XYZ file of C-alpha atoms in Angstrom:
698
model
C 4.810 6.672 -40.653
C 5.492 3.524 -42.354
C 2.704 0.910 -42.747
C 3.123 -1.940 -40.669
C 3.803 -5.382 -42.545
C 1.461 -7.984 -41.756
C 3.050 -11.205 -40.888
C 1.453 -14.367 -41.681
C 1.834 -17.401 -39.380
C -0.142 -20.942 -39.014
C -0.417 -23.073 -36.187
C -1.392 -26.823 -36.393
C -2.718 -28.534 -33.176
C -5.783 -30.159 -31.763
C -8.448 -28.243 -30.090
C -7.294 -28.430 -26.271
C -9.735 -28.865 -23.454
C -8.372 -28.725 -19.903
C -8.503 -32.616 -19.828
C -6.265 -32.857 -22.795
C -3.634 -30.451 -21.598
C -3.356 -32.172 -18.408
C -3.006 -35.474 -20.276
C -0.513 -34.185 -22.584
C 1.721 -32.075 -20.086
C 1.327 -34.965 -17.534
C -0.293 -32.870 -14.373
C 1.067 -33.796 -11.075
C -1.196 -34.424 -8.318
C 1.729 -34.585 -5.524
C 1.833 -31.328 -3.548
C 4.436 -30.667 -0.700
C 2.650 -30.923 2.568
C 3.101 -28.398 5.389
C 5.154 -30.819 7.394
C 7.448 -31.266 4.686
C 7.827 -27.491 4.075
C 8.639 -26.833 7.817
C 11.348 -29.781 7.684
C 12.749 -28.224 4.752
C 12.986 -24.804 6.169
C 14.501 -26.143 9.279
C 17.344 -28.053 7.520
C 20.809 -26.482 7.956
C 23.949 -26.673 5.842
C 27.169 -24.893 5.654
C 26.140 -22.838 2.568
C 22.802 -22.012 4.011
C 24.027 -20.910 7.219
C 26.642 -18.680 5.310
C 23.944 -17.280 3.394
C 21.632 -16.621 6.205
C 24.257 -14.987 8.127
C 25.252 -12.642 5.130
C 21.578 -11.764 4.703
C 21.160 -10.935 8.383
C 24.264 -8.798 8.641
C 24.803 -7.392 5.182
C 27.752 -5.383 6.487
C 29.634 -8.709 6.769
C 29.149 -9.179 3.074
C 29.900 -5.805 1.533
C 32.399 -4.119 3.787
C 35.390 -6.514 3.104
C 34.915 -5.679 -0.575
C 34.793 -1.909 0.109
C 36.984 -0.139 -2.449
C 38.527 2.928 -0.698
C 39.916 4.225 -3.961
C 36.513 4.564 -5.551
C 34.351 5.043 -2.607
C 36.183 6.973 0.274
C 36.242 10.422 -0.831
C 32.702 10.531 -1.753
C 31.598 8.781 1.264
C 33.617 11.076 3.447
C 32.381 14.218 1.901
C 28.873 12.933 1.929
C 29.041 11.680 5.500
C 30.228 15.288 6.887
C 27.811 17.128 4.937
C 24.710 14.972 6.160
C 26.275 14.905 9.629
C 25.957 18.758 9.615
C 22.477 18.528 8.518
C 21.662 16.152 10.978
C 22.535 18.657 13.803
C 19.937 21.298 13.083
C 17.442 18.754 11.814
C 17.721 16.572 15.054
C 17.204 19.356 17.186
C 14.512 20.926 15.364
C 12.534 17.376 14.939
C 12.992 16.810 18.820
C 10.792 19.965 19.478
C 8.050 18.042 17.162
C 8.625 15.126 19.334
C 8.029 17.236 22.459
C 11.281 16.163 24.089
C 14.476 18.165 24.725
C 16.629 18.896 21.594
C 19.654 16.863 22.881
C 17.445 13.643 22.193
C 17.235 14.542 18.845
C 21.110 14.313 18.511
C 20.856 10.748 20.196
C 18.444 9.765 17.591
C 20.643 10.804 14.845
C 23.467 8.656 16.321
C 22.639 5.420 17.696
C 20.045 4.279 15.061
C 22.415 5.280 12.218
C 24.954 3.001 13.327
C 22.633 0.090 13.634
C 21.487 0.625 10.254
C 25.196 0.783 8.951
C 25.336 -2.766 10.258
C 21.992 -4.320 9.187
C 20.464 -2.151 6.254
C 20.700 -2.927 2.662
C 20.003 0.505 1.043
C 23.494 2.279 0.224
C 22.021 5.758 -0.262
C 19.017 6.593 2.273
C 19.800 8.683 5.211
C 18.495 7.358 8.310
C 17.732 9.597 11.363
C 14.796 11.889 12.544
C 11.884 12.699 10.336
C 9.416 15.277 10.532
C 6.300 12.939 10.183
C 7.571 10.393 12.547
C 8.639 13.303 15.097
C 5.030 14.630 15.063
C 3.507 11.094 15.535
C 5.669 10.721 18.705
C 4.753 14.331 19.929
C 0.912 13.469 19.722
C 1.537 10.141 21.772
C 3.616 12.355 24.123
C 1.118 15.045 24.625
C -1.549 12.803 25.223
C 0.228 10.513 27.791
C 2.325 13.325 29.586
C 0.562 16.675 28.933
C 1.843 20.052 30.896
C -1.346 19.789 33.168
C 0.063 16.731 34.724
C 3.208 18.510 35.913
C 1.923 21.786 37.409
C 3.543 23.009 40.651
C 2.908 25.929 43.061
C 5.517 28.526 42.769
C 5.618 30.575 46.184
C 7.521 33.329 44.535
C 5.119 34.112 42.048
C 1.791 32.864 43.614
C 0.999 30.936 40.743
C 1.195 27.655 39.185
C 4.126 26.886 36.899
C 5.235 23.678 35.039
C 7.732 21.499 36.538
C 10.047 21.154 33.533
C 12.443 18.708 34.717
C 9.806 16.089 35.685
C 7.899 16.657 32.536
C 10.638 16.337 30.347
C 12.039 13.231 32.173
C 8.530 11.493 31.696
C 8.076 12.596 27.960
C 11.544 10.988 27.199
C 10.328 7.708 29.111
C 7.081 7.774 26.929
C 9.141 8.431 23.618
C 11.601 5.774 24.311
C 8.696 3.059 25.202
C 6.734 3.721 22.046
C 10.138 3.689 19.914
C 11.240 0.272 21.273
C 7.713 -1.394 20.678
C 7.738 0.077 17.123
C 11.024 -1.417 16.605
C 9.816 -4.988 17.882
C 6.944 -4.959 15.713
C 9.293 -4.062 12.622
C 11.503 -7.059 13.730
C 8.680 -9.431 13.964
C 7.265 -8.367 10.861
C 10.603 -8.832 9.052
C 11.144 -12.463 10.638
C 7.804 -13.598 9.379
C 8.669 -12.265 5.944
C 5.830 -9.428 5.997
C 7.900 -7.332 3.868
C 5.007 -7.176 1.474
C 2.915 -5.225 3.908
C 4.089 -2.000 2.349
C 2.246 -2.917 -0.617
C -0.928 -1.639 1.297
C 0.923 1.810 1.254
C 0.469 2.971 -2.266
C 2.321 6.066 -3.532
C -0.947 8.478 -3.710
C -1.557 7.310 -0.201
C 1.921 8.013 1.095
C 1.930 11.132 -0.232
C -1.324 12.375 0.584
C -0.585 11.103 4.443
C 2.804 12.960 4.405
C 1.331 16.233 3.159
C -1.252 15.684 5.835
C 1.119 15.075 8.526
C 3.034 18.129 7.352
C 0.130 20.203 8.125
C 0.182 19.004 11.881
C 3.887 19.789 11.775
C 3.230 23.360 10.675
C 0.521 23.855 13.226
C 2.548 22.158 16.110
C 5.239 24.936 15.328
C 3.213 27.991 15.496
C 3.486 28.301 19.276
C 7.418 28.714 18.808
C 6.863 31.205 15.642
C 4.450 33.531 17.691
C 5.971 32.895 21.095
C 2.677 31.845 22.704
C 1.536 28.912 24.741
C -1.759 27.028 23.440
C -2.874 24.008 25.240
C -2.150 20.978 23.182
C -5.220 19.067 22.244
C -5.421 15.359 21.368
C -7.682 13.184 19.302
C -9.829 13.620 16.471
C -10.169 17.339 15.103
C -7.347 18.439 17.601
C -5.721 20.252 14.699
C -8.882 22.496 14.248
C -8.954 23.193 17.877
C -5.451 23.952 18.037
C -5.558 26.363 15.079
C -8.616 28.201 16.792
C -6.718 28.485 20.047
C -3.517 29.821 18.343
C -5.827 32.416 16.503
C -7.343 33.395 20.010
C -3.799 33.913 21.527
C -2.332 35.928 18.640
C -2.909 39.218 20.488
C -0.381 37.814 23.076
C 2.379 37.312 20.352
C 5.901 37.949 21.580
C 7.211 40.546 18.931
C 10.744 39.395 19.670
C 9.967 36.079 18.946
C 7.975 36.937 15.687
C 10.631 39.130 14.442
C 13.426 36.134 14.853
C 10.899 33.837 13.131
C 10.368 36.251 10.273
C 14.206 37.051 9.694
C 15.000 33.259 10.056
C 12.433 31.836 7.569
C 13.292 34.596 4.972
C 16.965 34.118 5.326
C 16.754 30.514 5.192
C 14.781 30.861 1.821
C 17.223 33.014 0.229
C 20.154 31.100 1.218
C 18.415 27.922 -0.124
C 17.743 29.575 -3.340
C 21.223 30.730 -3.683
C 22.298 27.310 -2.829
C 20.125 25.625 -5.705
C 21.674 28.485 -7.960
C 25.109 27.490 -7.196
C 24.767 23.883 -7.044
C 26.550 22.956 -10.214
C 29.429 25.175 -9.445
C 30.115 23.961 -5.802
C 31.375 20.482 -5.210
C 29.320 20.462 -1.917
C 26.146 22.437 -0.875
C 26.295 25.400 1.384
C 25.309 24.018 4.999
C 22.643 26.760 5.160
C 20.950 25.291 8.180
C 24.424 25.079 10.164
C 25.084 28.565 9.144
C 21.665 29.621 10.266
C 21.853 28.205 13.856
C 25.377 29.307 14.418
C 24.562 33.144 13.434
C 21.207 32.684 15.560
C 23.090 31.449 18.399
C 25.812 34.047 18.335
C 23.136 36.961 17.898
C 21.169 35.574 20.838
C 24.187 35.372 22.974
C 25.228 38.730 22.256
C 21.776 40.440 22.531
C 20.444 38.473 25.326
C 17.153 37.676 23.491
C 16.038 35.585 26.188
C 16.668 37.943 28.932
C 15.810 41.303 27.239
C 12.921 40.347 24.645
C 11.595 36.907 26.256
C 12.640 34.846 23.255
C 12.354 31.100 24.278
C 15.657 29.352 23.589
C 16.882 25.873 23.681
C 18.519 25.741 27.229
C 20.699 23.251 28.849
C 22.232 20.724 26.605
C 24.150 18.207 28.630
C 27.222 16.964 27.386
C 28.311 13.325 26.587
C 25.864 10.332 26.019
C 23.170 8.988 28.154
C 23.571 5.522 29.909
C 21.110 2.929 28.401
C 17.967 2.212 30.483
C 15.351 -0.310 30.107
C 12.155 1.226 28.560
C 9.065 1.575 30.769
C 7.467 -1.625 30.534
C 4.363 -0.155 32.288
C 3.733 2.087 29.202
C 3.608 -0.445 26.635
C 0.003 -1.246 26.909
C -0.887 2.472 26.247
C 1.331 2.999 23.220
C 1.022 -0.347 21.406
C -1.490 1.016 18.663
C 0.718 4.079 18.136
C 3.744 1.901 17.808
C 2.217 -0.130 15.066
C 1.374 2.965 13.283
C 5.017 4.172 13.574
C 6.187 1.065 12.490
C 4.337 0.993 9.194
C 4.938 4.577 8.341
C 8.658 4.304 9.116
C 9.204 1.355 6.898
C 6.725 2.528 4.165
C 8.630 5.739 3.695
C 12.006 4.244 3.965
C 11.357 1.306 1.783
C 9.936 3.487 -0.913
C 12.991 5.857 -1.038
C 15.359 2.647 -0.779
C 13.835 1.305 -3.738
C 13.949 4.567 -5.752
C 17.580 4.908 -5.442
C 18.297 0.904 -5.734
C 16.578 1.106 -9.093
C 18.655 4.074 -10.112
C 21.933 2.449 -9.342
C 21.379 -1.079 -10.117
C 21.226 -3.038 -6.921
C 18.612 -4.644 -4.929
C 17.080 -3.576 -1.424
C 15.778 -6.595 0.654
C 12.430 -5.386 1.925
C 12.242 -7.957 4.815
C 16.015 -7.201 5.967
C 15.043 -3.474 5.781
C 12.315 -4.095 8.341
C 14.713 -5.859 10.422
C 17.583 -3.162 10.103
C 14.841 -0.498 10.987
C 13.337 -2.535 13.811
C 16.766 -2.984 15.341
C 17.600 0.585 15.117
C 14.426 1.868 16.848
C 14.399 -0.932 19.561
C 18.127 -0.509 20.411
C 17.595 3.356 20.194
C 14.837 2.978 22.625
C 17.305 1.645 25.358
C 19.277 5.011 24.611
C 16.153 7.309 25.108
C 15.774 8.031 21.242
C 12.661 8.312 19.449
C 11.632 6.585 16.289
C 13.455 7.286 13.233
C 13.026 6.811 9.652
C 14.494 8.175 6.334
C 14.633 11.872 5.351
C 14.283 12.711 1.740
C 16.256 16.002 2.108
C 19.204 14.255 3.657
C 19.223 11.519 1.336
C 19.276 13.978 -1.471
C 22.342 15.545 -0.012
C 23.976 12.344 0.768
C 23.536 11.152 -2.973
C 24.469 14.612 -4.566
C 27.656 14.886 -2.360
C 28.857 11.493 -3.719
C 27.712 9.061 -1.148
C 28.100 5.491 -2.774
C 27.807 3.198 0.453
C 26.355 2.922 4.120
C 29.740 4.064 4.943
C 28.422 7.832 4.531
C 25.807 6.936 7.033
C 28.306 5.828 9.748
C 30.573 8.918 8.986
C 27.455 11.160 9.743
C 26.788 9.328 13.045
C 30.525 10.086 13.986
C 30.009 13.714 13.208
C 26.900 13.918 15.344
C 28.748 11.981 18.144
C 31.397 14.796 17.983
C 29.029 17.464 18.342
C 27.295 15.852 21.141
C 30.324 15.258 23.127
C 32.070 18.379 22.847
C 30.129 21.240 21.180
C 26.641 20.701 21.727
C 26.386 22.900 24.799
C 27.402 25.893 22.485
C 24.066 26.065 21.101
C 22.251 26.560 24.681
C 21.227 30.185 23.451
C 19.602 29.172 20.200
C 16.145 30.325 19.878
C 13.486 27.815 19.378
C 11.875 29.807 16.816
C 14.811 29.536 14.494
C 14.588 25.545 14.837
C 10.651 26.176 14.013
C 11.619 28.173 10.854
C 14.046 25.261 9.898
C 11.141 22.941 9.919
C 9.082 25.273 8.106
C 11.528 25.751 5.259
C 12.140 22.041 4.971
C 8.696 21.289 4.448
C 8.318 23.140 1.265
C 9.207 19.800 -0.412
C 5.853 18.301 1.000
C 3.915 21.280 0.153
C 4.708 20.716 -3.443
C 2.740 17.391 -3.335
C -0.532 19.386 -3.742
C 0.344 19.526 -7.256
C -0.176 15.650 -7.401
C -4.004 16.341 -7.304
C -4.039 17.737 -10.921
C -1.550 15.233 -12.311
C -3.726 12.303 -10.711
C -6.887 13.814 -12.102
C -5.479 13.465 -15.553
C -3.889 10.068 -15.172
C -6.121 8.088 -12.444
C -8.959 9.495 -10.794
C -9.167 6.829 -8.244
C -5.750 7.507 -7.191
C -6.676 11.165 -6.725
C -9.441 10.396 -4.601
C -7.161 8.094 -2.498
C -4.813 11.293 -2.144
C -7.277 13.506 -1.187
C -9.232 11.383 1.285
C -6.002 10.402 2.830
C -5.157 14.057 3.115
C -8.169 15.056 4.719
C -8.593 11.958 7.065
C -4.788 12.606 8.480
C -5.512 16.294 8.811
C -8.856 15.694 10.837
C -8.001 12.456 12.866
C -4.412 13.041 13.296
C -1.623 10.852 11.933
C -2.261 7.722 13.893
C -6.085 7.209 13.192
C -5.618 9.062 9.887
C -3.136 6.231 8.648
C -5.675 3.408 9.808
C -8.774 5.152 8.187
C -6.583 5.778 4.816
C -5.464 2.459 4.513
C -9.051 1.234 5.051
C -10.381 3.793 2.473
C -7.630 2.594 -0.072
C -8.606 -1.049 0.499
C -12.293 -0.282 -0.019
C -11.424 1.418 -3.414
C -9.892 -2.034 -4.520
C -12.867 -3.849 -3.342
C -15.228 -1.449 -5.372
C -13.099 -1.861 -8.419
C -13.411 -5.599 -8.131
C -17.015 -5.527 -7.231
C -18.055 -3.117 -9.953
C -15.821 -4.743 -13.002
C -16.354 -3.993 -16.609
C -18.308 -6.457 -18.480
C -18.380 -6.991 -22.169
C -18.944 -9.256 -25.189
C -16.014 -10.348 -27.133
C -15.728 -10.665 -30.921
C -12.898 -12.083 -33.232
C -10.378 -9.850 -34.794
C -10.579 -11.008 -38.762
C -8.302 -13.788 -39.568
C -6.680 -14.190 -36.045
C -7.258 -16.026 -32.876
C -7.485 -12.590 -30.877
C -10.677 -11.570 -29.206
C -11.494 -8.080 -28.260
C -14.660 -6.242 -26.915
C -17.148 -5.643 -29.483
C -17.840 -1.931 -28.148
C -14.126 -0.911 -28.240
C -13.307 -2.214 -31.834
C -15.138 -1.472 -35.055
C -13.630 -4.280 -36.930
C -14.084 -6.850 -34.352
C -17.060 -9.356 -35.308
C -19.218 -11.542 -33.196
C -18.843 -15.191 -33.805
C -22.096 -16.396 -35.216
C -24.114 -18.396 -32.574
C -21.398 -17.845 -29.999
C -21.604 -15.385 -26.956
C -18.306 -14.760 -25.520
C -18.694 -13.142 -22.058
C -15.765 -11.247 -20.314
C -15.275 -9.796 -16.932
C -12.431 -7.397 -16.030
C -12.103 -8.628 -12.393
C -12.111 -11.804 -10.688
C -15.126 -13.722 -9.720
C -16.137 -13.944 -5.931
C -18.816 -13.462 -3.348
C -18.898 -9.793 -3.739
C -19.737 -9.604 -7.466
C -21.286 -12.942 -8.093
C -24.533 -12.001 -8.360
C -23.644 -9.082 -10.514
C -21.693 -11.447 -12.890
C -24.890 -13.289 -13.576
C -26.976 -10.179 -14.172
C -24.398 -8.830 -16.481
C -24.309 -12.144 -18.226
C -28.350 -12.292 -18.689
C -28.093 -8.441 -19.736
C -25.400 -9.029 -22.397
C -27.043 -12.111 -23.679
C -29.981 -10.121 -24.778
C -32.795 -12.768 -23.354
C -34.286 -13.176 -20.056
C -33.297 -16.601 -18.842
C -35.524 -16.439 -15.823
C -38.436 -16.219 -18.158
C -37.454 -18.855 -20.425
C -36.947 -21.214 -17.542
C -40.205 -20.294 -15.947
C -41.814 -21.048 -19.368
C -40.435 -24.211 -19.681
C -41.441 -25.165 -16.287
C -44.981 -24.526 -17.095
C -44.876 -26.417 -20.156
C -43.223 -29.296 -18.291
C -45.917 -29.132 -15.879
C -48.543 -28.819 -18.795
C -47.091 -31.944 -20.207
C -47.214 -33.880 -17.111
C -51.065 -32.870 -16.560
C -51.601 -34.247 -20.146
C -49.817 -37.437 -19.292
C -51.620 -38.003 -16.305
C -54.963 -37.515 -18.033
C -54.045 -39.770 -21.047
C -53.162 -42.435 -18.845
C -56.528 -42.233 -17.255
C -58.418 -42.186 -20.373
C -56.249 -45.243 -21.689
C -57.073 -47.336 -18.744
C -60.753 -46.415 -19.034
C -60.854 -47.459 -22.797
C -58.271 -49.961 -22.779
C -57.337 -48.989 -26.183
C -53.758 -47.300 -26.078
C -53.670 -47.209 -29.690
C -56.362 -44.511 -29.825
C -54.160 -42.313 -27.751
C -50.343 -41.642 -28.689
C -47.789 -39.609 -27.188
C -45.251 -38.309 -29.715
C -41.857 -37.216 -28.702
C -40.526 -34.532 -31.025
C -36.981 -33.072 -30.985
C -37.685 -29.337 -31.155
C -35.436 -27.310 -33.421
C -33.015 -24.810 -31.492
C -34.764 -21.468 -30.917
C -32.873 -19.255 -33.399
C -33.225 -16.271 -31.118
C -30.795 -18.083 -28.515
C -26.894 -18.608 -29.106
C -25.730 -22.187 -29.582
C -23.069 -21.765 -26.839
C -21.809 -19.381 -24.441
C -17.975 -19.136 -23.714
C -17.331 -17.636 -20.341
C -13.765 -15.927 -20.525
C -12.064 -16.598 -17.157
C -8.516 -15.689 -18.001
C -8.710 -12.385 -15.435
C -9.947 -14.596 -12.739
C -7.174 -15.572 -10.301
C -9.092 -17.425 -7.699
C -12.717 -18.735 -6.984
C -14.464 -18.879 -3.716
C -17.316 -21.062 -2.971
C -19.697 -18.636 -3.966
C -17.926 -18.115 -7.348
C -17.945 -21.918 -7.920
C -21.707 -22.248 -7.184
C -22.386 -19.229 -9.561
C -20.614 -20.975 -12.405
C -22.329 -24.354 -11.786
C -25.785 -22.405 -11.529
C -24.879 -20.579 -14.946
C -24.160 -23.726 -16.666
C -27.252 -25.629 -15.331
C -29.377 -22.705 -16.235
C -28.361 -22.093 -19.761
C -27.924 -25.893 -20.755
C -31.385 -26.570 -19.419
C -32.628 -24.341 -22.405
C -30.270 -25.801 -24.799
C -27.336 -23.370 -24.698
C -23.891 -25.082 -24.191
C -21.896 -23.190 -21.662
C -17.849 -23.482 -21.802
C -15.317 -22.075 -19.765
C -11.968 -20.665 -21.342
C -8.558 -19.458 -19.978
C -8.875 -20.937 -16.509
C -5.556 -20.693 -14.432
C -4.349 -23.590 -12.768
C -5.525 -22.128 -9.376
C -8.900 -21.802 -10.664
C -9.125 -25.291 -12.060
C -8.255 -26.493 -8.548
C -10.968 -24.304 -7.178
C -13.378 -25.775 -9.319
C -12.221 -29.120 -8.453
C -12.473 -28.696 -4.732
C -15.740 -26.763 -5.101
C -17.594 -29.362 -6.494
C -18.114 -28.133 -10.202
C -17.294 -31.442 -11.632
C -19.273 -34.450 -11.366
C -20.077 -37.415 -13.623
C -21.584 -35.411 -16.574
C -19.571 -32.259 -16.127
C -15.936 -33.087 -16.819
C -12.956 -31.059 -17.712
C -13.892 -31.266 -21.261
C -16.148 -28.094 -20.814
C -12.749 -26.210 -19.867
C -10.546 -24.952 -22.704
C -7.083 -23.664 -22.961
C -7.855 -20.594 -24.720
C -11.207 -18.681 -26.020
C -10.305 -19.769 -29.595
C -9.969 -23.550 -28.818
C -13.752 -23.145 -27.269
C -14.855 -21.368 -30.289
C -13.230 -24.101 -32.536
C -14.905 -26.575 -30.505
C -18.361 -24.879 -30.974
C -17.835 -24.535 -34.719
C -16.522 -28.251 -35.055
C -19.406 -29.853 -33.146
C -22.176 -31.131 -35.119
C -24.748 -31.781 -32.344
C -25.211 -29.432 -29.117
C -27.451 -30.380 -26.241
C -31.004 -30.206 -27.456
C -34.265 -29.163 -25.578
C -36.976 -31.805 -25.677
C -40.623 -30.819 -25.674
C -43.719 -33.002 -25.874
C -46.724 -33.007 -27.475
C -50.137 -34.550 -27.058
C -51.872 -36.199 -30.193
C -55.481 -37.472 -30.019
C -56.641 -40.070 -32.642
């Protein structure tokens, strides 16, 4: 490797403190008031109205410029492919949501059309999603359990479930929670709260979706084994469900289990073949569609339901449901779940949307995405849909088959409309075990996320802890409570990292104005007589005391003991003064007793100055300001000058409003850079001196 050439440079300017910078740059004290900001935001003009319309309804902006020659064929193939995928996934995820399968088709139609109009991502596939579906299912099972719909059957002399009434109530619950979650997303989008997704870090989202996938798998075991466990809700419900499934395993329906095993093996083999031939085929083989077609034909011919007791989908009504107002009486019971759905759905969609936007060079408006998803869910709530988000598997298909714009999504919705109106009833004999198998096979991508653990262990152990804790909390406390607990834990890690920063002393890189930690570099040298103290985090109430303690430890001397000794010396001096005054008065000869003031030399064991590097500090609260004021007062009392360097404009304002400055303390103690502060100390001929008094007797 060629030796890097050292480039010489020189810079000639005055040593700049904060006051000098303000004077040279002519700092403005004028600030825009809140009322002026409100007035400015309320002003309306033609161009602003046009931009607002184009931003709120993006389809008006891009659809007139849609290139049929470049995009139409790719969007057509992509839309048909994704629409075919929506059929089995919509029906399967409806089982997760504990509603009849046809409502999964509705959820794959209405919200997709709404997103086509208001969304800004060109590639993501909006529709049913496993994690959202299992969260909806948890709410439904809590508010509309099977036990609420038991009726007496005179023919069998036993209690049976009134399936019609149960399903109707469950659809009402799903529509209510979906509508409220959509309202949450709309409100957050209107108040520009798109940044809320920043609280969902990638390790948190991946750990959460993996934990939710475990819930999905457990919820489908009843369809795999043909058993009927009681649905549990609340914390640790997954553990109770697993225990009950194990208890009911002897009651397994052999026919259902055989169908499940054959379907899972067949889907896995077909998907592997699909992956092998992906480079040779223009579009992927619709494995899931072929699976449900074959399973439906076999079930119809063999009569799996009648002969072997295999549970099938049942009645699928043709046509679309008329809109209905969501049940207002349920809003209070689902508001917490709705907020969790709103955050999770948005977090997953915007994360995937940004990935493809970066790949293809366009931007995704985070606030507009909130509004688009909110409208999709709230409008979907009127049409008995359940909450939707973005599916990774469908998005990959939409992109890989040539989809370039939102038109592909709209075409997939048209495919679903065609299926719902005319051919949906053909799948009434489809075994539910096959839908469960589709869910299991589609979750293999989420199961691969367990490989994040060793990768994060190597790159960032704190992120690995966030992943693992999020997974455990989600599994134990269910997706809704697990999300809240995970976000809380993730924020605690941030607090801990700012509360326990790294403290270090800085030294100068020879012949430069660059300063680095002494313990990390061999050629860095401490500036003689000057202590440069650096913290890796901001200074606020949680770490203010540790900041002082770390400074005392790094400085190598005990400021408390020195101040205590100085106070004792001061008290001793006052006692001597008082005693001498009495003797002088008694002898009336002041010349026999003299008090001599001596300027003591600076203690060589103490530094001449301490420079606090505040460049990492982005804000100061009142405790932080008081801490800096106390440090300055204490150290200057023993003759050590304290200077602040690298203060950001906001920090200077915090010091100003926090009362740090007074008649004696001005901005001359604040320096633009650490190097300015060092040069000031080196050029200063006289620092503050500590004065001591001695008694002399004649």
